[in-house]
Coordinates of C-alpha atoms in Angstrom, one line a residue:
M1 CA 0.0 0.0 0.0
L2 CA 2.9 2.3 0.6
I3 CA 3.8 2.3 -3.1
A4 CA 0.3 3.4 -3.9
L5 CA 1.1 6.8 -2.2
V6 CA 3.6 7.2 -5.0
L7 CA 1.9 5.6 -8.0
A8 CA -1.6 7.1 -7.5
P9 CA -0.5 10.7 -8.0
L10 CA 1.7 9.7 -10.9
L11 CA -1.3 8.1 -12.6
G12 CA -3.3 11.2 -12.0
A13 CA -0.5 13.3 -13.5
I14 CA -0.6 11.2 -16.7
I15 CA -4.4 11.5 -16.9
A16 CA -4.2 15.3 -16.4
W17 CA -1.6 15.5 -19.2
I18 CA -3.8 13.5 -21.6
I19 CA -7.1 15.4 -20.9
P20 CA -7.4 18.2 -23.6
D21 CA -10.1 20.3 -22.0
N22 CA -8.8 23.2 -19.9
R23 CA -12.0 23.2 -17.8
L24 CA -12.2 19.4 -17.1
R25 CA -8.5 18.8 -16.4
P26 CA -8.5 20.4 -12.9
L27 CA -11.1 17.8 -11.7
V28 CA -8.3 15.2 -11.7
L29 CA -6.8 17.0 -8.8
P30 CA -9.6 16.6 -6.2
V31 CA -10.2 13.0 -7.3
T32 CA -6.6 12.0 -6.9
A33 CA -6.2 13.9 -3.7
T34 CA -9.2 12.2 -2.2
V35 CA -7.7 8.8 -3.1
H36 CA -4.4 9.9 -1.6
L37 CA -6.1 11.1 1.6
M38 CA -8.0 7.8 2.0
L39 CA -4.7 5.9 1.6
T40 CA -3.1 8.2 4.2
A41 CA -5.9 7.6 6.7
S42 CA -5.6 3.8 6.2
L43 CA -1.8 3.9 6.7
L44 CA -2.0 6.1 9.8
G45 CA -4.2 3.5 11.4
N46 CA -2.4 0.4 10.1
A47 CA 1.0 1.0 8.6
P48 CA 2.8 -2.1 7.2
P49 CA 6.1 -3.3 8.6
P50 CA 9.4 -2.2 7.0
S51 CA 9.9 -3.5 3.5
P52 CA 12.5 -6.2 2.8
G53 CA 15.8 -4.5 2.8
G54 CA 14.5 -1.7 4.9
W55 CA 14.2 0.9 2.1
F56 CA 10.5 1.8 2.9
W57 CA 8.7 2.2 6.2
L58 CA 6.2 4.8 7.3
D59 CA 7.4 5.5 10.8
P60 CA 5.8 8.0 13.2
L61 CA 7.8 11.0 11.9
G62 CA 6.8 10.1 8.3
K63 CA 3.2 9.8 9.4
V64 CA 3.1 13.3 10.9
V65 CA 4.5 14.8 7.7
L66 CA 2.4 12.7 5.4
L67 CA -0.8 13.7 7.4
C68 CA 0.0 17.4 6.9
I69 CA 0.9 17.0 3.2
S70 CA -2.1 14.8 2.2
L71 CA -4.6 17.0 4.1
L72 CA -3.2 20.3 2.8
F73 CA -3.0 19.0 -0.8
A74 CA -6.6 17.7 -0.7
V75 CA -7.8 21.2 0.4
C76 CA -5.7 22.9 -2.3
A77 CA -6.9 20.4 -4.9
F78 CA -10.6 21.4 -4.3
Y79 CA -9.6 25.1 -4.2
A80 CA -7.8 24.7 -7.6
V81 CA -11.0 23.8 -9.4
G82 CA -12.6 27.1 -8.4
Y83 CA -9.4 29.1 -8.8
L84 CA -8.5 27.8 -12.3
A85 CA -12.1 28.5 -13.5
F86 CA -11.0 32.2 -13.2
R87 CA -7.7 31.5 -15.1
Q88 CA -8.9 30.2 -18.4
E89 CA -6.7 32.6 -20.3
R90 CA -3.8 30.2 -20.1
S91 CA -3.4 26.4 -20.1
N92 CA -3.4 24.6 -16.7
R93 CA -1.9 21.3 -18.1
V94 CA 1.6 21.9 -16.7
L95 CA 0.2 23.2 -13.4
C96 CA -2.1 20.1 -12.8
M97 CA 0.6 17.6 -13.8
G98 CA 3.3 19.4 -11.8
L99 CA 1.2 19.4 -8.6
L100 CA 0.5 15.7 -8.8
V101 CA 4.1 14.8 -9.6
C102 CA 5.1 16.9 -6.6
L103 CA 2.6 15.0 -4.4
S104 CA 4.1 11.7 -5.5
A105 CA 7.6 13.0 -4.7
M106 CA 6.5 14.3 -1.3
G107 CA 4.9 10.9 -0.5
T108 CA 8.2 9.2 -1.4
V109 CA 10.0 11.5 1.1
T110 CA 7.7 10.4 3.9
I111 CA 8.0 6.6 3.4
T112 CA 11.6 6.1 2.4
Q113 CA 14.3 5.1 4.9
H114 CA 17.1 5.4 2.4
L115 CA 18.8 8.8 2.6
G116 CA 19.9 8.6 -1.1
L117 CA 16.3 8.0 -2.3
L118 CA 15.1 10.7 0.0
W119 CA 17.5 13.1 -1.6
V120 CA 16.3 12.2 -5.1
A121 CA 12.6 12.6 -4.0
L122 CA 13.4 16.0 -2.5
E123 CA 15.2 17.1 -5.7
T124 CA 12.1 16.0 -7.6
T125 CA 9.9 18.3 -5.6
T126 CA 12.3 21.2 -6.5
V127 CA 12.1 20.5 -10.2
S128 CA 8.4 19.8 -10.4
M129 CA 7.5 23.0 -8.5
A130 CA 9.7 25.3 -10.7
P131 CA 7.2 25.5 -13.7
L132 CA 4.3 26.1 -11.3
I133 CA 6.1 29.3 -9.9
Y134 CA 6.3 30.5 -13.5
F135 CA 2.5 30.0 -14.1
N136 CA 1.8 33.8 -14.5
H137 CA 4.4 34.0 -17.4
N138 CA 5.8 37.4 -16.6
A139 CA 9.3 38.8 -16.0
R140 CA 9.0 38.7 -12.2
S141 CA 7.8 35.1 -12.2
I142 CA 10.7 33.9 -14.4
E143 CA 13.1 35.7 -12.2
A144 CA 11.6 34.1 -9.1
T145 CA 11.7 30.7 -10.8
W146 CA 15.4 30.9 -11.6
K147 CA 16.3 32.2 -8.2
Y148 CA 14.3 29.3 -6.6
L149 CA 16.0 26.7 -8.9
M150 CA 19.5 28.1 -8.4
I151 CA 19.4 28.5 -4.6
C152 CA 17.6 25.2 -3.9
S153 CA 19.7 23.3 -6.3
V154 CA 22.9 24.6 -4.7
G155 CA 21.5 23.6 -1.4
I156 CA 20.6 20.1 -2.6
A157 CA 24.1 19.8 -4.1
L158 CA 25.6 20.6 -0.7
A159 CA 23.3 18.0 0.8
L160 CA 24.6 15.4 -1.7
L161 CA 28.1 16.2 -0.6
G162 CA 26.9 15.6 3.0
L163 CA 25.5 12.2 2.0
L164 CA 28.9 11.3 0.4
F165 CA 30.7 12.3 3.6
L166 CA 28.2 10.2 5.6
A167 CA 28.8 7.2 3.4
Y168 CA 32.5 7.7 3.5
S169 CA 32.4 7.8 7.3
T170 CA 31.0 4.2 7.3
Y171 CA 33.9 3.2 5.0
V172 CA 36.5 4.7 7.3
A173 CA 34.9 2.9 10.2
Q174 CA 35.3 -0.3 8.2
R175 CA 31.6 -0.9 8.0
D176 CA 29.5 -1.7 4.9
A177 CA 28.9 1.5 3.1
T178 CA 25.2 2.3 3.3
L179 CA 22.7 5.2 3.4
L180 CA 19.9 3.2 5.0
L181 CA 18.8 5.0 8.2
G182 CA 18.6 1.8 10.3
P183 CA 22.1 0.5 9.8
L184 CA 23.5 4.1 10.0
M185 CA 21.9 4.5 13.4
E186 CA 23.1 1.1 14.6
S187 CA 26.7 1.9 13.7
A188 CA 26.6 5.6 14.5
R189 CA 28.9 5.4 17.5
D190 CA 31.6 3.7 15.4
L191 CA 31.5 6.2 12.5
N192 CA 34.5 8.5 12.0
P193 CA 33.7 11.7 14.0
G194 CA 35.4 14.1 11.6
W195 CA 33.5 12.8 8.5
L196 CA 30.3 12.6 10.5
H197 CA 30.7 16.2 11.7
A198 CA 31.3 17.4 8.1
A199 CA 28.3 15.4 6.9
A200 CA 26.0 17.0 9.5
I201 CA 27.2 20.5 8.5
F202 CA 26.6 20.0 4.8
L203 CA 23.3 18.3 5.3
L204 CA 22.0 21.0 7.6
V205 CA 23.1 23.8 5.2
G206 CA 21.8 21.9 2.2
Y207 CA 18.4 20.9 3.5
G208 CA 18.2 24.2 5.4
S209 CA 18.3 26.1 2.2
K210 CA 15.4 24.0 0.8
M211 CA 13.6 24.6 4.1
G212 CA 14.3 28.4 3.9
L213 CA 16.3 28.9 7.0
A214 CA 18.0 32.3 7.1
P215 CA 20.4 33.3 5.7
L216 CA 19.6 30.7 3.0
H217 CA 16.0 32.0 2.5
S218 CA 16.5 34.5 -0.2
W219 CA 14.5 32.5 -2.8
K220 CA 11.3 32.6 -0.7
P221 CA 10.1 36.2 -1.0
D222 CA 10.2 36.0 -4.8
A223 CA 8.9 32.5 -5.2
Y224 CA 6.0 32.9 -2.7
G225 CA 5.2 36.4 -4.1
E226 CA 5.0 35.4 -7.7
A227 CA 3.5 31.9 -7.5
P228 CA -0.3 31.3 -7.5
G229 CA -1.8 31.1 -4.0
L230 CA -2.3 27.3 -4.0
V231 CA 1.4 26.8 -5.1
G232 CA 2.5 29.1 -2.3
A233 CA 0.5 27.0 0.2
L234 CA 2.2 23.8 -1.0
L235 CA 5.6 25.4 -0.9
A236 CA 5.1 26.7 2.7
G237 CA 3.2 23.7 4.0
G238 CA 4.5 20.8 1.9
L239 CA 8.0 21.3 0.6
V240 CA 9.1 23.0 3.8
N241 CA 7.9 20.0 5.9
C242 CA 9.7 17.5 3.6
A243 CA 13.0 19.4 4.0
F244 CA 12.4 19.4 7.8
L245 CA 11.8 15.7 7.8
S246 CA 15.2 15.3 6.0
I247 CA 16.8 17.4 8.8
M248 CA 15.1 15.2 11.4
R249 CA 16.6 12.1 9.7
V250 CA 20.1 13.7 10.2
Y251 CA 19.1 14.5 13.8
Q252 CA 18.3 10.8 14.4
I253 CA 21.8 9.8 13.2
C254 CA 23.4 12.5 15.4
L255 CA 21.3 11.3 18.3
A256 CA 22.5 7.7 17.8
S257 CA 26.1 8.9 17.6
G258 CA 26.0 10.7 20.9
G259 CA 28.9 13.1 20.3
E260 CA 27.4 15.1 17.4
L261 CA 24.0 15.8 18.9
Y262 CA 25.0 18.8 21.0
F263 CA 26.7 20.5 18.1
F264 CA 23.7 19.8 15.8
Q265 CA 21.2 21.1 18.3
N266 CA 23.0 24.3 18.9
A267 CA 23.4 24.9 15.2
L268 CA 19.6 24.4 14.8
V269 CA 18.8 26.8 17.6
A270 CA 21.2 29.4 16.2
M271 CA 19.8 29.2 12.7
G272 CA 16.3 29.3 14.1
L273 CA 16.9 32.5 16.0
I274 CA 18.6 34.1 13.0
S275 CA 15.5 33.2 10.8
M276 CA 13.1 34.8 13.3
A277 CA 15.4 37.9 13.4
F278 CA 15.4 38.2 9.6
A279 CA 11.6 37.8 9.5
A280 CA 11.2 40.4 12.2
V281 CA 13.3 42.9 10.3
F282 CA 11.9 42.4 6.8
M283 CA 8.3 42.0 7.8
A284 CA 8.0 45.5 9.1
R285 CA 6.1 47.8 6.8
Q286 CA 6.0 45.1 4.0
A287 CA 4.0 46.5 1.1
D288 CA 3.5 43.2 -0.7
F289 CA 1.3 41.0 1.3
K290 CA 2.4 37.8 -0.4
R291 CA 6.1 38.6 0.3
M292 CA 5.0 39.2 3.9
L293 CA 3.7 35.6 4.0
A294 CA 7.1 34.5 2.7
Y295 CA 8.8 36.2 5.6
S296 CA 6.2 34.6 7.9
S297 CA 7.3 31.2 6.5
V298 CA 11.0 32.1 7.3
E299 CA 9.9 32.9 10.9
H300 CA 8.1 29.6 11.3
V301 CA 10.8 27.4 9.9
G302 CA 13.0 29.1 12.5
I303 CA 10.5 28.1 15.2
L304 CA 10.6 24.5 13.9
A305 CA 14.4 24.5 14.0
I306 CA 14.4 25.9 17.5
G307 CA 12.0 23.3 18.7
L308 CA 14.1 20.5 17.3
G309 CA 17.3 22.0 18.6
L310 CA 16.0 22.4 22.2
G311 CA 15.0 18.7 22.4
K312 CA 13.1 17.1 25.3
G313 CA 9.6 18.7 25.7
A314 CA 10.1 21.0 22.8
L315 CA 10.1 18.0 20.3
F316 CA 6.4 17.5 20.8
G317 CA 5.8 21.2 20.1
A318 CA 8.0 21.1 17.0
L319 CA 6.1 18.2 15.5
F320 CA 2.8 19.8 16.4
H321 CA 3.9 23.1 14.9
L322 CA 4.9 21.4 11.7
L323 CA 1.2 20.4 11.2
N324 CA -0.2 23.7 12.5
N325 CA 2.1 25.9 10.4
G326 CA 1.3 23.9 7.2
L327 CA -2.4 24.2 7.6
T328 CA -2.5 27.8 8.7
K329 CA -0.3 28.8 5.8
G330 CA -2.9 27.1 3.6
V331 CA -5.6 29.4 5.0
L332 CA -3.4 32.5 4.4
F333 CA -2.1 31.7 0.9
L334 CA -5.4 30.5 -0.5
S335 CA -7.3 33.5 0.8
S336 CA -4.5 35.8 -0.4
G337 CA -4.9 34.2 -3.8
N338 CA -8.6 35.3 -3.8
I339 CA -7.6 38.8 -2.7
H340 CA -5.0 39.1 -5.5
R341 CA -7.5 37.9 -8.1
S342 CA -10.1 40.5 -7.0
Y343 CA -7.8 43.5 -6.7
N344 CA -5.3 42.4 -9.4
S345 CA -2.6 43.7 -7.1
K346 CA -0.5 42.5 -4.2
T347 CA 0.5 45.8 -2.8
T348 CA -1.2 47.5 0.2
D349 CA -1.4 50.8 -1.6
V350 CA -4.1 49.2 -3.7
V351 CA -5.5 46.4 -1.5
K352 CA -7.7 48.1 1.1
G353 CA -11.1 47.4 2.5
V354 CA -11.0 43.7 1.8
L355 CA -13.7 42.9 4.3
T356 CA -16.0 45.1 2.4
R357 CA -15.1 43.9 -1.1
L358 CA -14.6 40.2 -0.2
P359 CA -16.1 39.5 3.2
W360 CA -15.3 35.8 3.2
S361 CA -11.7 36.0 1.9
G362 CA -11.0 39.1 4.1
G363 CA -12.3 37.3 7.1
L364 CA -10.3 34.2 6.4
F365 CA -7.1 36.3 5.9
M366 CA -7.7 38.2 9.1
A367 CA -8.4 34.9 11.1
G368 CA -5.3 33.4 9.4
F369 CA -3.2 36.3 10.6
I370 CA -4.5 35.8 14.2
A371 CA -3.7 32.1 14.0
I372 CA -0.2 32.3 12.5
T373 CA 0.9 34.8 15.1
G374 CA 0.3 32.3 17.8
S375 CA -2.9 33.8 19.3
P376 CA -5.4 31.6 21.1
P377 CA -7.6 29.7 20.6
F378 CA -5.9 28.4 17.4
S379 CA -3.5 25.5 17.5
P380 CA -0.2 27.4 16.7
F381 CA -0.6 29.0 20.1
I382 CA -0.2 25.6 21.8
S383 CA 2.8 24.5 19.8
E384 CA 4.6 27.8 20.1
F385 CA 3.8 27.9 23.9
T386 CA 5.1 24.4 24.2
I387 CA 8.4 25.3 22.6
V388 CA 9.0 28.5 24.4
S389 CA 8.0 27.1 27.8
S390 CA 10.4 24.2 27.2
A391 CA 13.2 26.7 26.6
F392 CA 12.7 28.3 30.0
I393 CA 12.2 24.9 31.7
E394 CA 15.5 23.8 30.4
G395 CA 17.3 26.9 31.5
R396 CA 17.7 28.4 28.0
H397 CA 16.4 31.8 29.2
L398 CA 18.2 33.8 26.4
V399 CA 16.7 31.6 23.7
G400 CA 13.2 31.9 25.3
G401 CA 13.6 35.6 25.7
L402 CA 14.7 36.2 22.1
F403 CA 11.9 33.9 20.9
L404 CA 9.3 36.0 22.7
L405 CA 10.9 39.3 21.6
F406 CA 10.9 38.3 17.9
L407 CA 7.3 37.0 18.2
A408 CA 6.2 40.4 19.5
I409 CA 8.0 42.3 16.7
I410 CA 6.6 40.0 14.1
F411 CA 3.1 40.4 15.4
I412 CA 3.3 44.1 15.2
G413 CA 4.9 44.1 11.7
M414 CA 2.2 41.8 10.3
A415 CA -0.5 43.8 12.0
L416 CA 0.7 47.0 10.3
T417 CA 0.3 45.3 6.9
V418 CA -2.9 43.2 7.5
L419 CA -5.1 45.6 9.4
P420 CA -5.0 48.4 6.8
M421 CA -5.7 45.8 4.1
V422 CA -8.8 44.3 5.6
M423 CA -10.3 47.4 7.2
G424 CA -11.8 50.5 5.7
E425 CA -13.3 51.0 2.2
P426 CA -11.8 49.8 -1.1
P427 CA -10.3 52.7 -3.2
A428 CA -12.8 54.4 -5.4
D429 CA -10.7 54.2 -8.5
I430 CA -9.9 50.5 -8.2
E431 CA -9.9 48.5 -11.4
P432 CA -13.1 46.2 -11.6
T433 CA -12.5 42.5 -11.9
N434 CA -14.9 39.5 -12.4
Y435 CA -13.7 37.7 -9.3
R436 CA -16.2 37.0 -6.5
D437 CA -16.0 34.7 -3.5
R438 CA -17.5 31.4 -4.3
L439 CA -17.9 28.0 -2.5
L440 CA -14.8 26.4 -4.1
T441 CA -12.6 29.3 -3.4
V442 CA -13.6 30.0 0.2
G443 CA -14.8 26.6 1.4
P444 CA -11.4 24.9 1.4
P445 CA -9.6 27.6 3.4
L446 CA -12.6 27.8 5.7
F447 CA -12.4 24.1 6.3
M448 CA -8.7 24.4 7.2
L449 CA -9.4 27.2 9.6
G450 CA -11.9 25.0 11.3
V451 CA -9.3 22.3 11.6
I452 CA -6.7 24.5 13.3
L453 CA -9.4 25.8 15.6
L454 CA -10.4 22.3 16.5
L455 CA -6.7 21.3 17.1
G456 CA -6.4 24.3 19.4
V457 CA -9.4 23.6 21.4
W458 CA -9.6 19.8 21.4
P459 CA -6.7 17.9 19.7
P460 CA -7.8 14.3 18.9
E461 CA -6.2 11.6 21.0
F462 CA -4.9 9.7 18.0
L463 CA -3.0 12.8 16.9
V464 CA -1.5 13.4 20.3
A465 CA -0.4 9.8 20.5
L466 CA 1.2 10.1 17.0
L467 CA 3.1 13.2 18.0
K468 CA 4.3 11.6 21.2
D469 CA 5.5 8.6 19.2
G470 CA 7.3 10.9 16.7
A471 CA 8.9 12.8 19.6
A472 CA 10.1 9.5 21.2
M473 CA 11.9 8.7 17.9
L474 CA 13.9 11.9 18.3
G475 CA 14.9 10.9 21.8
V476 CA 15.8 13.0 24.8
R477 CA 19.2 14.6 25.4
S478 CA 20.4 14.0 29.0

């Protein structure tokens, strides 16, 4: 059944490519997404044992990431049908096919235990997403696409060097050279410390660039700003989580080695704080609201890195935040796509009075802002509170203090952009458009908003158990 997670989206991609009708083609997305979500639900309840040879296994960490990806993609797939109905001026063949190929690659990331195959799948997500960023076919989108490809490809190349160093460390230790996670963890204490240290650095930098950790984040503002809203949602809630899972695999090896864990944790905390600092600086007075969401993503990957780096109680918060951030970003990017279509602009000089012009999309964007800044009763509040309280409990008062300071600055910076957008009246001379809020463009983000509200008020027991199992795989540093 694991292989179906990979093959079902690929079959959907082939069907989408074959269908000639621009209006019928997007219907392949929700059909395939529903099948994928049903497979995910089945696997979460009854995952098969590791495959012969140990290449494939859906462990608790993979389950958390798969749950977020499958749910987010399903919501974006239904949204895409309504969104693409307004974009009949250009073909959506490449968009539909690329989304499904990317879903297949992201599924591969979650089920593989072979670090080489994980690297290939992660590179596939990079390549398959590039044409989707260029969907609008203008000068700024082509620039954003090339920047995304260049920076992410350099990062993936550095990660490949890290994998080569990791494999060579097994050779120096006179072990069978392998990139399978299980054997690597079993022999981690015998691996050459120097080569293992170099591998950890290159893998963190490489996968960190894909994740968007500062100062390796420079592709994000352009890519998120120029891509359609549903592509931005999958970049922020799907590809980021796949890169974070890759970093968690490296963390597992460092944990098993004993000696490398302290260095790796401190590096994660440092990069996380730097990411939050960059977001705090560049989010202030941001005139482009989609670029603002990009810097918000930089902030939240920093929060994930800090949670993983702190260890112990923060691990549960980091895994919970992985899910919360992905779904909340879906609300923000999908509603921002609606706003962009209605105003035909992304700048706050033009976009004003959204609640008057688009009551549903404006309300969703406002609620998404409240949720993503860690305000109760939404679930990001719980995960962020878990991480920062763990920092103070473990005596990391400077980390906790800076965390709270950056959160406060970011909240103010986002508010200065969001509140003038949604309040007041639309400009009198605004260009009229044919976009209006409809069920398929506001229903999906509204559903996701309901999910993060439910997770903040009453997280299901099966999800809490899954997050605890994932945190247990990451261990506890004594």
